[in-house]
Short mmCIF file of C-alpha atoms in Angstrom, two decimals:
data_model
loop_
_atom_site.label_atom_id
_atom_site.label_comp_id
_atom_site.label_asym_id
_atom_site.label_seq_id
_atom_site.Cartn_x
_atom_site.Cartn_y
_atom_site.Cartn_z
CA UNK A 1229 -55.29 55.38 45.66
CA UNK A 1230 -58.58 53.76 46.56
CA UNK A 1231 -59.25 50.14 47.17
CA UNK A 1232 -62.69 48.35 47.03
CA UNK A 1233 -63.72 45.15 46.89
CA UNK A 1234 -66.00 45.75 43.66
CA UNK A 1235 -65.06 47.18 40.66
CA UNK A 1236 -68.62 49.31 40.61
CA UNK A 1237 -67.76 50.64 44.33
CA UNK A 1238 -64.89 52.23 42.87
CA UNK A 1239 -67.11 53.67 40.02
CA UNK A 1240 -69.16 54.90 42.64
CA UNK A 1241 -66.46 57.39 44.11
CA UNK A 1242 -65.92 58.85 40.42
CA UNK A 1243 -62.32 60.40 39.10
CA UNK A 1244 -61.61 57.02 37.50
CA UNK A 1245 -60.49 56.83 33.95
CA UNK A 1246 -62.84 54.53 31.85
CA UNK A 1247 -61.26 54.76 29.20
CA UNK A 1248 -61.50 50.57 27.60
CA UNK A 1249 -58.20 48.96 27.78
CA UNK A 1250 -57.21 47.11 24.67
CA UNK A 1251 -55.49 44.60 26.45
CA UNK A 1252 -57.91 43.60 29.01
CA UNK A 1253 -60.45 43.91 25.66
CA UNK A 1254 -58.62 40.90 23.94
CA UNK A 1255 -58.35 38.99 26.77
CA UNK A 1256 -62.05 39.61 27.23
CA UNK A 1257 -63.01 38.35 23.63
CA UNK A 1258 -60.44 35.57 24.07
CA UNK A 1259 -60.85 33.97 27.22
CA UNK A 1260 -65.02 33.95 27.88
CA UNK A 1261 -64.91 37.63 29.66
CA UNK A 1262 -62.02 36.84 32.12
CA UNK A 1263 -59.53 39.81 32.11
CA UNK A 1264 -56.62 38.21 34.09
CA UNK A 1265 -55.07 40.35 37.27
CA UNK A 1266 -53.92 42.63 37.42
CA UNK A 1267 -56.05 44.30 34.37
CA UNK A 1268 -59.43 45.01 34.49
CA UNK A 1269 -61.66 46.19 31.29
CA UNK A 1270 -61.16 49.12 32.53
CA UNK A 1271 -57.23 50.92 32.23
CA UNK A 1272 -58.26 53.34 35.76
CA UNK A 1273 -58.76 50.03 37.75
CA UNK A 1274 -56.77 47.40 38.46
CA UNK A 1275 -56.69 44.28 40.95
CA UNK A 1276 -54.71 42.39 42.87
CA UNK A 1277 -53.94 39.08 41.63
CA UNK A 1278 -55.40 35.62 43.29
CA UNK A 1279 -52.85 34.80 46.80
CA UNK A 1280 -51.17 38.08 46.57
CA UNK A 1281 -50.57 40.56 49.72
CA UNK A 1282 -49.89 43.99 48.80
CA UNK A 1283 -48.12 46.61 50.70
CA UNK A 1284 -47.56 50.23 50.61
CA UNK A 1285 -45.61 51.78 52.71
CA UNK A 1286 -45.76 56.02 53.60
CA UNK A 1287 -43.59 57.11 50.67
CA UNK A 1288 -46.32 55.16 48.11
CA UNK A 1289 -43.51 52.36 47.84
CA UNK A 1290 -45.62 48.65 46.45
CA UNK A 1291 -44.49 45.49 47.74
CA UNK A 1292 -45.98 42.44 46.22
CA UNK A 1293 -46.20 39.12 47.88
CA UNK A 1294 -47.46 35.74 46.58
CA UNK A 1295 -48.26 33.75 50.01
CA UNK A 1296 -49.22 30.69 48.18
CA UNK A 1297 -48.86 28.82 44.37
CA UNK A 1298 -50.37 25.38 43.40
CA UNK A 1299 -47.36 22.49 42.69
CA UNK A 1300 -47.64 19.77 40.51
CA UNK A 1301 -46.73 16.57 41.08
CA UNK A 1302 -46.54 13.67 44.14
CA UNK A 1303 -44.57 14.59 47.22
CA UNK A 1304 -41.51 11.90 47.79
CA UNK A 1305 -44.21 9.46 50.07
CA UNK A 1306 -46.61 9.33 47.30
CA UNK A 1307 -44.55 7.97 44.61
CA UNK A 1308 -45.61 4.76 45.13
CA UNK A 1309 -49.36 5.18 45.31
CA UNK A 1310 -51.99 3.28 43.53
CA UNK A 1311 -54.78 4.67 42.70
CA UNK A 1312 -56.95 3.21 45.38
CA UNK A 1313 -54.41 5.26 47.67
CA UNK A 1314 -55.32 8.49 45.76
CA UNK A 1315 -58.89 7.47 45.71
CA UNK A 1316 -59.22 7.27 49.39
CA UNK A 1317 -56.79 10.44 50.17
CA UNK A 1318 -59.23 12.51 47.95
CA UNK A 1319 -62.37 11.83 49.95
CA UNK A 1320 -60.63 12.22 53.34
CA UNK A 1321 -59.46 15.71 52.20
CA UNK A 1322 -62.62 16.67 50.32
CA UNK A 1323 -64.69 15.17 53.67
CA UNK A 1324 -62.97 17.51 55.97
CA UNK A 1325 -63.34 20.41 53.44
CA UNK A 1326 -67.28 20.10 53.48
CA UNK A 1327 -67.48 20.00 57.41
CA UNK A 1328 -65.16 22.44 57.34
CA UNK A 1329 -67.84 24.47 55.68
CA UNK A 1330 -70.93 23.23 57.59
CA UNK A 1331 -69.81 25.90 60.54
CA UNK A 1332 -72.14 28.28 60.72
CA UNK A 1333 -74.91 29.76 62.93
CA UNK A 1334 -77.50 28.85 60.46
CA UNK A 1335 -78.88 25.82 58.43
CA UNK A 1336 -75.99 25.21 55.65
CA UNK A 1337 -77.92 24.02 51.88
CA UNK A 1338 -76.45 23.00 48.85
CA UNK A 1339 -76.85 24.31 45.23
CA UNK A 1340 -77.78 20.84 43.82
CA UNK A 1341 -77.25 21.22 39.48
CA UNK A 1342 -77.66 17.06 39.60
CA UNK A 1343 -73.83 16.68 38.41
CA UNK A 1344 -71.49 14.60 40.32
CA UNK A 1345 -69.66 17.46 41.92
CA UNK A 1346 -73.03 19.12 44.06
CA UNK A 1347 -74.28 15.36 44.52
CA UNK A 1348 -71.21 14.68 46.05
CA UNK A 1349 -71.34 17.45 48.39
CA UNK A 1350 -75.04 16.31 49.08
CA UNK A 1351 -73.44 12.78 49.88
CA UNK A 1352 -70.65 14.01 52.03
CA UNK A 1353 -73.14 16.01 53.86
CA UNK A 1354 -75.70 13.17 54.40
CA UNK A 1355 -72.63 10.95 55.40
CA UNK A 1356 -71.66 13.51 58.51
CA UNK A 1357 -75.24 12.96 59.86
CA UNK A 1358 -77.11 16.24 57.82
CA UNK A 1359 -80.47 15.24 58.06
CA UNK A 1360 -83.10 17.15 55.95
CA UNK A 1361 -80.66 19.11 54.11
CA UNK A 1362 -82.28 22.02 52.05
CA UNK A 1363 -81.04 21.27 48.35
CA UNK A 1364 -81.88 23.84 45.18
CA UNK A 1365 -82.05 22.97 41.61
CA UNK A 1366 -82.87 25.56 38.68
CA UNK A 1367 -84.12 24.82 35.40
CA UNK A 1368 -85.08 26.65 32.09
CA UNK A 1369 -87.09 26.19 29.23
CA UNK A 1370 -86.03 23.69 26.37
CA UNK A 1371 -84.82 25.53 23.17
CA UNK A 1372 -84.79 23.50 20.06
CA UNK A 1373 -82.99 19.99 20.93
CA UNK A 1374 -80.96 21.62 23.87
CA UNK A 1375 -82.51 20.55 27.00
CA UNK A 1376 -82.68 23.49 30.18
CA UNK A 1377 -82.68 21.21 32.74
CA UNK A 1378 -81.24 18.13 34.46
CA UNK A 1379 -83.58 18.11 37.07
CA UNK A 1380 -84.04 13.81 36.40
CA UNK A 1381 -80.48 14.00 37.85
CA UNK A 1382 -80.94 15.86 40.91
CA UNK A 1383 -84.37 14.92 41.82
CA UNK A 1384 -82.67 11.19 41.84
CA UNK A 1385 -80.13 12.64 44.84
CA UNK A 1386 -82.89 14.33 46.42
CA UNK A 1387 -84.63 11.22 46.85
CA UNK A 1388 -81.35 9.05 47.30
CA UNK A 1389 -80.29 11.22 50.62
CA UNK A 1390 -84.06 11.96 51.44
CA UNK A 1391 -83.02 16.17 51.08
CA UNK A 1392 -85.73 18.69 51.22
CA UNK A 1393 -85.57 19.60 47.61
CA UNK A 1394 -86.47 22.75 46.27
CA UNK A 1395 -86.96 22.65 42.25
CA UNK A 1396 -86.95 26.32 40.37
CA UNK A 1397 -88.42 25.98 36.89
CA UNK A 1398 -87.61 29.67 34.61
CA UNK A 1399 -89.13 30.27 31.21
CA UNK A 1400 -88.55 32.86 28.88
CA UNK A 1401 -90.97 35.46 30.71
CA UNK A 1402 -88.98 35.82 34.21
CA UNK A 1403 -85.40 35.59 33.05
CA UNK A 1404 -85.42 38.28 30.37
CA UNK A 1405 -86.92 40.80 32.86
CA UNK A 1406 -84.21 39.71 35.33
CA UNK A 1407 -81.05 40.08 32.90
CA UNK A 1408 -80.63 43.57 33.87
CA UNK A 1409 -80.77 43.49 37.61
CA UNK A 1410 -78.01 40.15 36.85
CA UNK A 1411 -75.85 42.43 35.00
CA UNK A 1412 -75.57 45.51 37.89
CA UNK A 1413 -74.94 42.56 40.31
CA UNK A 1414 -71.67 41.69 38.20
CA UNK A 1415 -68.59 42.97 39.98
CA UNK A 1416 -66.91 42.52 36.13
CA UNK A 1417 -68.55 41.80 32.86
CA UNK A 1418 -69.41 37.64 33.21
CA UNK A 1419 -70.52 36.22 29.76
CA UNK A 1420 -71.37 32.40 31.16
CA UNK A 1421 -74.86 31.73 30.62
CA UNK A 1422 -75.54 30.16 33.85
CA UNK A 1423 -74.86 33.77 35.99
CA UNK A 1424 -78.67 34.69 35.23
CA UNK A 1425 -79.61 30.88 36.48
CA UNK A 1426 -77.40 31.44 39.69
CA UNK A 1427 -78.94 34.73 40.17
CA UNK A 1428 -82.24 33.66 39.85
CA UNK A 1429 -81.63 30.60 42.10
CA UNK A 1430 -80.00 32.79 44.60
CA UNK A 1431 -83.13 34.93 45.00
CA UNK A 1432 -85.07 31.55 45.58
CA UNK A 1433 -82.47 29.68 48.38
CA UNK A 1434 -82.21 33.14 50.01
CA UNK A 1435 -85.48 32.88 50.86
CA UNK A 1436 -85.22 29.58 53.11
CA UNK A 1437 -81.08 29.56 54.20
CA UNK A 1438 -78.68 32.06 54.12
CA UNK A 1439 -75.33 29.80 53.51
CA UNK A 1440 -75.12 27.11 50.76
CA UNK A 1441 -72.01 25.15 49.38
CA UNK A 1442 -71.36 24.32 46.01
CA UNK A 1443 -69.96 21.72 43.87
CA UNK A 1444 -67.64 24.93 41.81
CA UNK A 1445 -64.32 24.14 40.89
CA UNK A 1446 -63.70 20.51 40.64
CA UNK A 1447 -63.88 20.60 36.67
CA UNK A 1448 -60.78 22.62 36.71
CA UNK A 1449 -58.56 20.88 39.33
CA UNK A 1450 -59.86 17.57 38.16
CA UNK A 1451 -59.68 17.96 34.55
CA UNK A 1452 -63.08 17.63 33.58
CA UNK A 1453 -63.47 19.60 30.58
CA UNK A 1454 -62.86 18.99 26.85
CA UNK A 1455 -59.81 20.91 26.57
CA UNK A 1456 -57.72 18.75 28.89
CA UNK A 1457 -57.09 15.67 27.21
CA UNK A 1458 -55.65 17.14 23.98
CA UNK A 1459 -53.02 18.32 26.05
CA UNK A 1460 -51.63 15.44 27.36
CA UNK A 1461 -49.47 14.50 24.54
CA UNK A 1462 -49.17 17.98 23.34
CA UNK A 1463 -45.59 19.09 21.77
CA UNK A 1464 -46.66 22.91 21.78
CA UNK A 1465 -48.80 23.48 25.00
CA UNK A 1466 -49.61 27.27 24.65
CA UNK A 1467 -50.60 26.65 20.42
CA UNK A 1468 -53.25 23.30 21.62
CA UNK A 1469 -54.19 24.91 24.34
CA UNK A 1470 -55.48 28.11 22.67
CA UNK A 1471 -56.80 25.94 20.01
CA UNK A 1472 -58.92 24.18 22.50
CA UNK A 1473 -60.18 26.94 24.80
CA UNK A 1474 -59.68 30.53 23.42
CA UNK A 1475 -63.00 31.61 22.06
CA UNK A 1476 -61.15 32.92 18.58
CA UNK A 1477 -57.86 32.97 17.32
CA UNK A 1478 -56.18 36.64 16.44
CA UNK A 1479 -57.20 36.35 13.06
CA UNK A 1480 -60.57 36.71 14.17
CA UNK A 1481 -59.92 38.56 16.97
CA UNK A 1482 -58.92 41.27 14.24
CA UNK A 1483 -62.11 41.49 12.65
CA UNK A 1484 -64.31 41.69 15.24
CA UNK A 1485 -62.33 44.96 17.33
CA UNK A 1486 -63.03 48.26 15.94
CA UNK A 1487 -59.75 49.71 14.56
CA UNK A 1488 -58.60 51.70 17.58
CA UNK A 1489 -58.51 48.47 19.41
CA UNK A 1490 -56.52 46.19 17.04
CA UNK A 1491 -52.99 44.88 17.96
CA UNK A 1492 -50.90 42.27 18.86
CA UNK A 1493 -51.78 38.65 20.07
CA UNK A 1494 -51.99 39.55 23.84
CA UNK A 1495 -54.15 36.46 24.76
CA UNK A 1496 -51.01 34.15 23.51
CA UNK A 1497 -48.19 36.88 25.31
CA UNK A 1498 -50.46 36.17 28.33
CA UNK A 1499 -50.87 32.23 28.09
CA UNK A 1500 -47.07 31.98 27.10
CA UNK A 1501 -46.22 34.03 30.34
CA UNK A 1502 -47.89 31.81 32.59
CA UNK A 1503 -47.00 28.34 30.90
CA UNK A 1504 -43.18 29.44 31.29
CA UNK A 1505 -43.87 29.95 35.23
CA UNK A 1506 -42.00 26.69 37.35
CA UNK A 1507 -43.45 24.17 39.28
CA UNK A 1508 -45.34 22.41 36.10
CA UNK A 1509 -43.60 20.81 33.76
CA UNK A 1510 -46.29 18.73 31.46
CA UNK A 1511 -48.43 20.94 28.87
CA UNK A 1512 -51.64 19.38 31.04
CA UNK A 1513 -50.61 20.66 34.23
CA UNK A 1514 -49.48 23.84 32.67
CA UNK A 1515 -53.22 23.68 31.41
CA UNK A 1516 -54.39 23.09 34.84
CA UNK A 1517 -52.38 25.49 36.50
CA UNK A 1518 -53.74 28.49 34.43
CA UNK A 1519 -57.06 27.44 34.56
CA UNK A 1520 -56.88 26.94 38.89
CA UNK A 1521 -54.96 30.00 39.38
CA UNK A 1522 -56.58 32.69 36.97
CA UNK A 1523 -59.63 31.19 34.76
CA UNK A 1524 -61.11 29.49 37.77
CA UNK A 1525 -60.83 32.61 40.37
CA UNK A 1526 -61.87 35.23 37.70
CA UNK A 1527 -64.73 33.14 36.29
CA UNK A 1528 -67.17 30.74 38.10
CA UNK A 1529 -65.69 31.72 41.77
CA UNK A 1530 -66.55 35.40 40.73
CA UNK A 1531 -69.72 34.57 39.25
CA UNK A 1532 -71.00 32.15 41.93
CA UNK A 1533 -69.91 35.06 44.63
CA UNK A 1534 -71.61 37.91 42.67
CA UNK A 1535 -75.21 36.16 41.95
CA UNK A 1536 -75.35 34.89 45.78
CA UNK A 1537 -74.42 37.93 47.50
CA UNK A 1538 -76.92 40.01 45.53
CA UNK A 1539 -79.46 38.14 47.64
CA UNK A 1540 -77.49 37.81 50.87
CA UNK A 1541 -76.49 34.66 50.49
CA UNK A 1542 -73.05 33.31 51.16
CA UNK A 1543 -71.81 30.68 49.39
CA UNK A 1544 -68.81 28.47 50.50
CA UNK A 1545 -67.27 26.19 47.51
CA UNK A 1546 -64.91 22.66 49.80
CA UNK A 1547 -63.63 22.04 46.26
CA UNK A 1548 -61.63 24.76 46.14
CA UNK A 1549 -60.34 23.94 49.95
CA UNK A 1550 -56.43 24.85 49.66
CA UNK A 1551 -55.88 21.51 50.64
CA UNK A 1552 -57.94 19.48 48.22
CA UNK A 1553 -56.35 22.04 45.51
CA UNK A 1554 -52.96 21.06 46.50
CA UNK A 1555 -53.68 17.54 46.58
CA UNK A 1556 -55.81 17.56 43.37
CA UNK A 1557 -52.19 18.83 41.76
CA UNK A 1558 -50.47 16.18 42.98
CA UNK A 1559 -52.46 13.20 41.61
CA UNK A 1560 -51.18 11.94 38.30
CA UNK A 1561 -52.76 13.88 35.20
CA UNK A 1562 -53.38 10.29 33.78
CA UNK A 1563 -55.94 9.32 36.65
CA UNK A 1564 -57.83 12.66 36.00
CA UNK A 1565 -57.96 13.08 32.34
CA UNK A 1566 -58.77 9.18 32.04
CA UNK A 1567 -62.38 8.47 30.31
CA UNK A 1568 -63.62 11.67 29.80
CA UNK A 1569 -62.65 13.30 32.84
CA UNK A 1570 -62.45 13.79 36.28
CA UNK A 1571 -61.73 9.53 36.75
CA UNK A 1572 -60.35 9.49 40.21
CA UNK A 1573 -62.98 11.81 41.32
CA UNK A 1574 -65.90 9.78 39.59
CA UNK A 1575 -64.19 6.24 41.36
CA UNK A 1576 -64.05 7.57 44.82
CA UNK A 1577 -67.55 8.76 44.74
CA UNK A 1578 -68.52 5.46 43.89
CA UNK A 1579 -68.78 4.69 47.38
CA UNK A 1580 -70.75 7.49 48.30
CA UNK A 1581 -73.48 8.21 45.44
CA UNK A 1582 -75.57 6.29 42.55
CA UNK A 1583 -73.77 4.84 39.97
CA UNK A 1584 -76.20 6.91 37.62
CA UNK A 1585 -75.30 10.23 38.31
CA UNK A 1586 -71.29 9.35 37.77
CA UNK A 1587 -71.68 7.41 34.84
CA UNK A 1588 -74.59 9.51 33.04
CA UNK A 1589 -73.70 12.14 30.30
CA UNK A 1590 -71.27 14.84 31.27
CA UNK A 1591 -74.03 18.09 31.54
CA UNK A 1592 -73.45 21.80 31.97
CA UNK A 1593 -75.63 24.52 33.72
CA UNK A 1594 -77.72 25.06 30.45
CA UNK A 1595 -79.48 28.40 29.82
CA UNK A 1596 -79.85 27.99 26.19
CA UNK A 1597 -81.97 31.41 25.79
CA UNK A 1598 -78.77 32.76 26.05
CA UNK A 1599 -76.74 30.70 23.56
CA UNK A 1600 -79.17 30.78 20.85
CA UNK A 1601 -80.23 34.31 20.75
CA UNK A 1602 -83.68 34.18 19.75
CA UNK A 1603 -87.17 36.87 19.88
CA UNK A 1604 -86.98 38.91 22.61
CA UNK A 1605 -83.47 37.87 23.91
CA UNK A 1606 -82.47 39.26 20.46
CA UNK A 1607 -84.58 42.21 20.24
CA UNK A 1608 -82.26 43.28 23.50
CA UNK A 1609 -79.20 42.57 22.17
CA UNK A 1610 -79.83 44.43 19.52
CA UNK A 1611 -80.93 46.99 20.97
CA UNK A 1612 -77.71 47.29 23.35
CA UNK A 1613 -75.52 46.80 20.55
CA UNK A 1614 -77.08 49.90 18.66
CA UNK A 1615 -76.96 52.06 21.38
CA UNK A 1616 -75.50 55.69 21.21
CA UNK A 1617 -73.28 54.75 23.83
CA UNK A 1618 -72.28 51.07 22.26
CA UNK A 1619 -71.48 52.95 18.84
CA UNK A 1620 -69.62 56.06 20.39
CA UNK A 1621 -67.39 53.60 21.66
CA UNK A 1622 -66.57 51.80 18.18
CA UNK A 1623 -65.12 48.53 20.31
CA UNK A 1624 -66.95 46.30 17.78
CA UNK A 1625 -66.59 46.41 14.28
CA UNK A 1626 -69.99 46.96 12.86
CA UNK A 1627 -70.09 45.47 10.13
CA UNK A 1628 -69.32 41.95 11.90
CA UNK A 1629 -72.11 42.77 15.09
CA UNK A 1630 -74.70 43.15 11.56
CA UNK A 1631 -72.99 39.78 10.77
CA UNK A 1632 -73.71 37.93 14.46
CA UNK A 1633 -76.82 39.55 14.92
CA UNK A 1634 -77.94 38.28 11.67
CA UNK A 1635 -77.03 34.82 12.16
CA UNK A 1636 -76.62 34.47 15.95
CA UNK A 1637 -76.81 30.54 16.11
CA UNK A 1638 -73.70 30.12 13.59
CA UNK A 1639 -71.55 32.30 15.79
CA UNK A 1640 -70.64 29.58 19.16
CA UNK A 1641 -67.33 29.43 20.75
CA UNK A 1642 -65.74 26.60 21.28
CA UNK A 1643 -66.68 26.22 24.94
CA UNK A 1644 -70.53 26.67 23.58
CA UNK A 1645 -70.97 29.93 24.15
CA UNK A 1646 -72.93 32.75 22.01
CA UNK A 1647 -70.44 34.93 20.24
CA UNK A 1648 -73.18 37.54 20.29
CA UNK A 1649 -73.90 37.62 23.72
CA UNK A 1650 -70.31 37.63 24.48
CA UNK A 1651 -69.97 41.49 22.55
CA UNK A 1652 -73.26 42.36 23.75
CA UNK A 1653 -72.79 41.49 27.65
CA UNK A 1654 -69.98 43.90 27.68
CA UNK A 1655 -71.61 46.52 26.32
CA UNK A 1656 -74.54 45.96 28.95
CA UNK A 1657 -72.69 45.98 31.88
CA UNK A 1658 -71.23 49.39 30.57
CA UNK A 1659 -73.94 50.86 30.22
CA UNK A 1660 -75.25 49.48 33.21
CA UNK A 1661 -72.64 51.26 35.09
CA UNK A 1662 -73.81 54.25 33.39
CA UNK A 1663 -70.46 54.36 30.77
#
């Protein structure tokens, strides 16, 4: 038994199978490229779930132990709180969180995307006396009517808290030539678009600090994605919640596997699983649960970790402080889900930032390149999907990759994403890996 913090350090040692497991596959294609713990795509590799110790004692005996699980729902003393009572116990937990990550032994930045989560950090930071804080925003080209940038959003902070800014602009030319050397840095295959912008970023910041926090995580223990508020009057939590975030249902899910990979509906086995764990009981904090505890950790931490630490860069997330997690579960699903989102985060950071970064547009990390697979971001796509290796392999059915690489734009998930890029990213990290 080996153990490694990467799964490409194990690689690295060789004697692992690598053989594809179907499993991990259709949780792959079904949750945005997250294979939940303790799978990997891979059936010679596994990994330790999220809070879990594990021992092994001389004979090869495992021991498992969970040392900590989120809990939803006020403790007795907070029965009776209003929500300015939530409002103000949120920013005194989330305040200590970001000085908690200021210690270091060099300047501390922040990865500014102009969204009210980084701006907030930016606030909280300027509020505990950070004068000239470095702040980094990325952008990319506009592709059609899809803007790549938001930098009106976090040039406005930058000049609200007087930060020097640093603003990355990427077109076409220096992000395709970069996709590769984003794709080796993965630790797992990570379809999100934004991993090349955090990459690319990365290489930037790491040039002026080496530690930088980041506004990661609040969406999912605030609730401030689409796919929350259908579930608060759900009446069959695992069915609306698949319908609202699994990137295809397993009739689809059918079509697209090549036949050795076919079988039952193990994204559904998996959701059920968790949604019958205790210490939930409403189909939105189910939905919250899942997402802090496995989507959240195998997904944007992951990412965020992988694209800094290429570069040397650490970066330290307060939103994610066990703490503010806790409390974030405790507050009322109703004052999170309320108006689009995220409410009782939005109100308390009324006192700390503009009005017009709360109450603009809710915005995303946009790389659209990479969700409407055009020129030369097609030409290598198609050329990873026709591979000798991609084809050996027979994951895909090829007669629906001829089908998304015909009509890439009509193929989106329902989280936005590029059905296309989703097959083709796995095959390019396997073949990075030299598989």
């Amino acid at each position: 038994m080996r153990f490694a913090s990467s799964l490409p350090a194990l690689l690295a040692g060789g004697d692992v199978d690598c053989d594809i497991d179907p499993i991990a596959l259709a949780h792959y294609m079904s949750f945005h490229a997250i294979v939940p713990p303790p799978r990997t795509i891979l059936k010679g590799v596994r990994k330790l779930p999220p809070a879990t110790l594990l021992e092994i004692d001389a004979e090869g005996r495992e021991t498992e132990t969970v040392y900590w699980s989120v809990q939803f729902g006020p403790h007795e003393d907070e029965r009776a709180y209003r929500q300015n009572d939530w409002e103000d116990k949120l920013i005194e937990v989330l305040r200590q969180s970001v000085q908690r990550r200021l210690v270091a032994d060099v300047p501390v930045g922040v990865l500014l995307s102009g969204g009210l989560d980084s701006s907030l950090v930016v606030g909280l930071l300027a509020e505990a006396g950070q004068s000239g804080l470095a702040t980094f925003s990325i952008g990319f080209e506009t592709v059609g009517n899809e803007r790549g940038d938001e930098f009106q959003y976090s040039d406005l902070i930058a000049r609200h808290f007087a930060t020097d800014h640093h603003q990355l602009f990427i077109d076409s030319t220096r992000a395709l030539p970069a996709l590769g050397r984003c794709v080796a840095a993965m630790s797992e295959p990570m379809v999100s678009h934004d991993a090349i912008g955090f990459y690319l970023l990365s290489e930037k910041v790491s040039q002026h600090v080496k530690v930088v926090q980041s506004g990661q995580g609040a969406d999912e223990i605030f609730a401030g994605y689409h796919w929350y508020p259908p579930m608060m009057e759900s009446r069959d939590g695992v069915a609306d919640y698949m319908r609202v975030f699994c990137d295809r249902d397993h009739h689809e899910m059918q079509k697209i596997l090549g036949p050795d990979y076919r079988g039952d509906d193990h994204a559904k086995s998996f959701i059920e699983g968790h949604f019958a764990k205790s210490g939930a009981d409403r189909p939105i904090d189910k939905a919250l649960r899942i997402d802090t505890e496995i989507m959240l950790v195998d997904d944007p931490v992951k990412r965020v970790d992988n694209m800094t630490m290429a570069w040397g860069l650490e970066a330290r997330v307060p939103f994610l402080d066990h703490a503010l997690v806790e409390l974030a579960a405790r507050i009322p699903a109703e004052l999170k889900v309320r108006d689009g989102g995220k409410y009782i985060l939005k109100e308390a950071a009324r006192k700390i930032i503009p009005h017009e970064v709360i109450d603009r547009p809710k915005g995303y990390f946009p790389v659209p390149a990479l969700k409407y697979i055009e020129g030369p971001y097609h030409d290598l796509v198609r050329d990873i999907l026709n591979a000798p290796q991609a084809r050996a392999r027979g994951l895909f059915d090829r007669a629906k990759v001829d089908e998304l690489l015909a009509h890439p734009a009509d193929h989106i998930t329902p989280l936005r994403g590029s059905k296309l890029w989703q097959v083709a990213l796995l095959e390019y990290w396997l073949q990075q890996q030299g598989l």
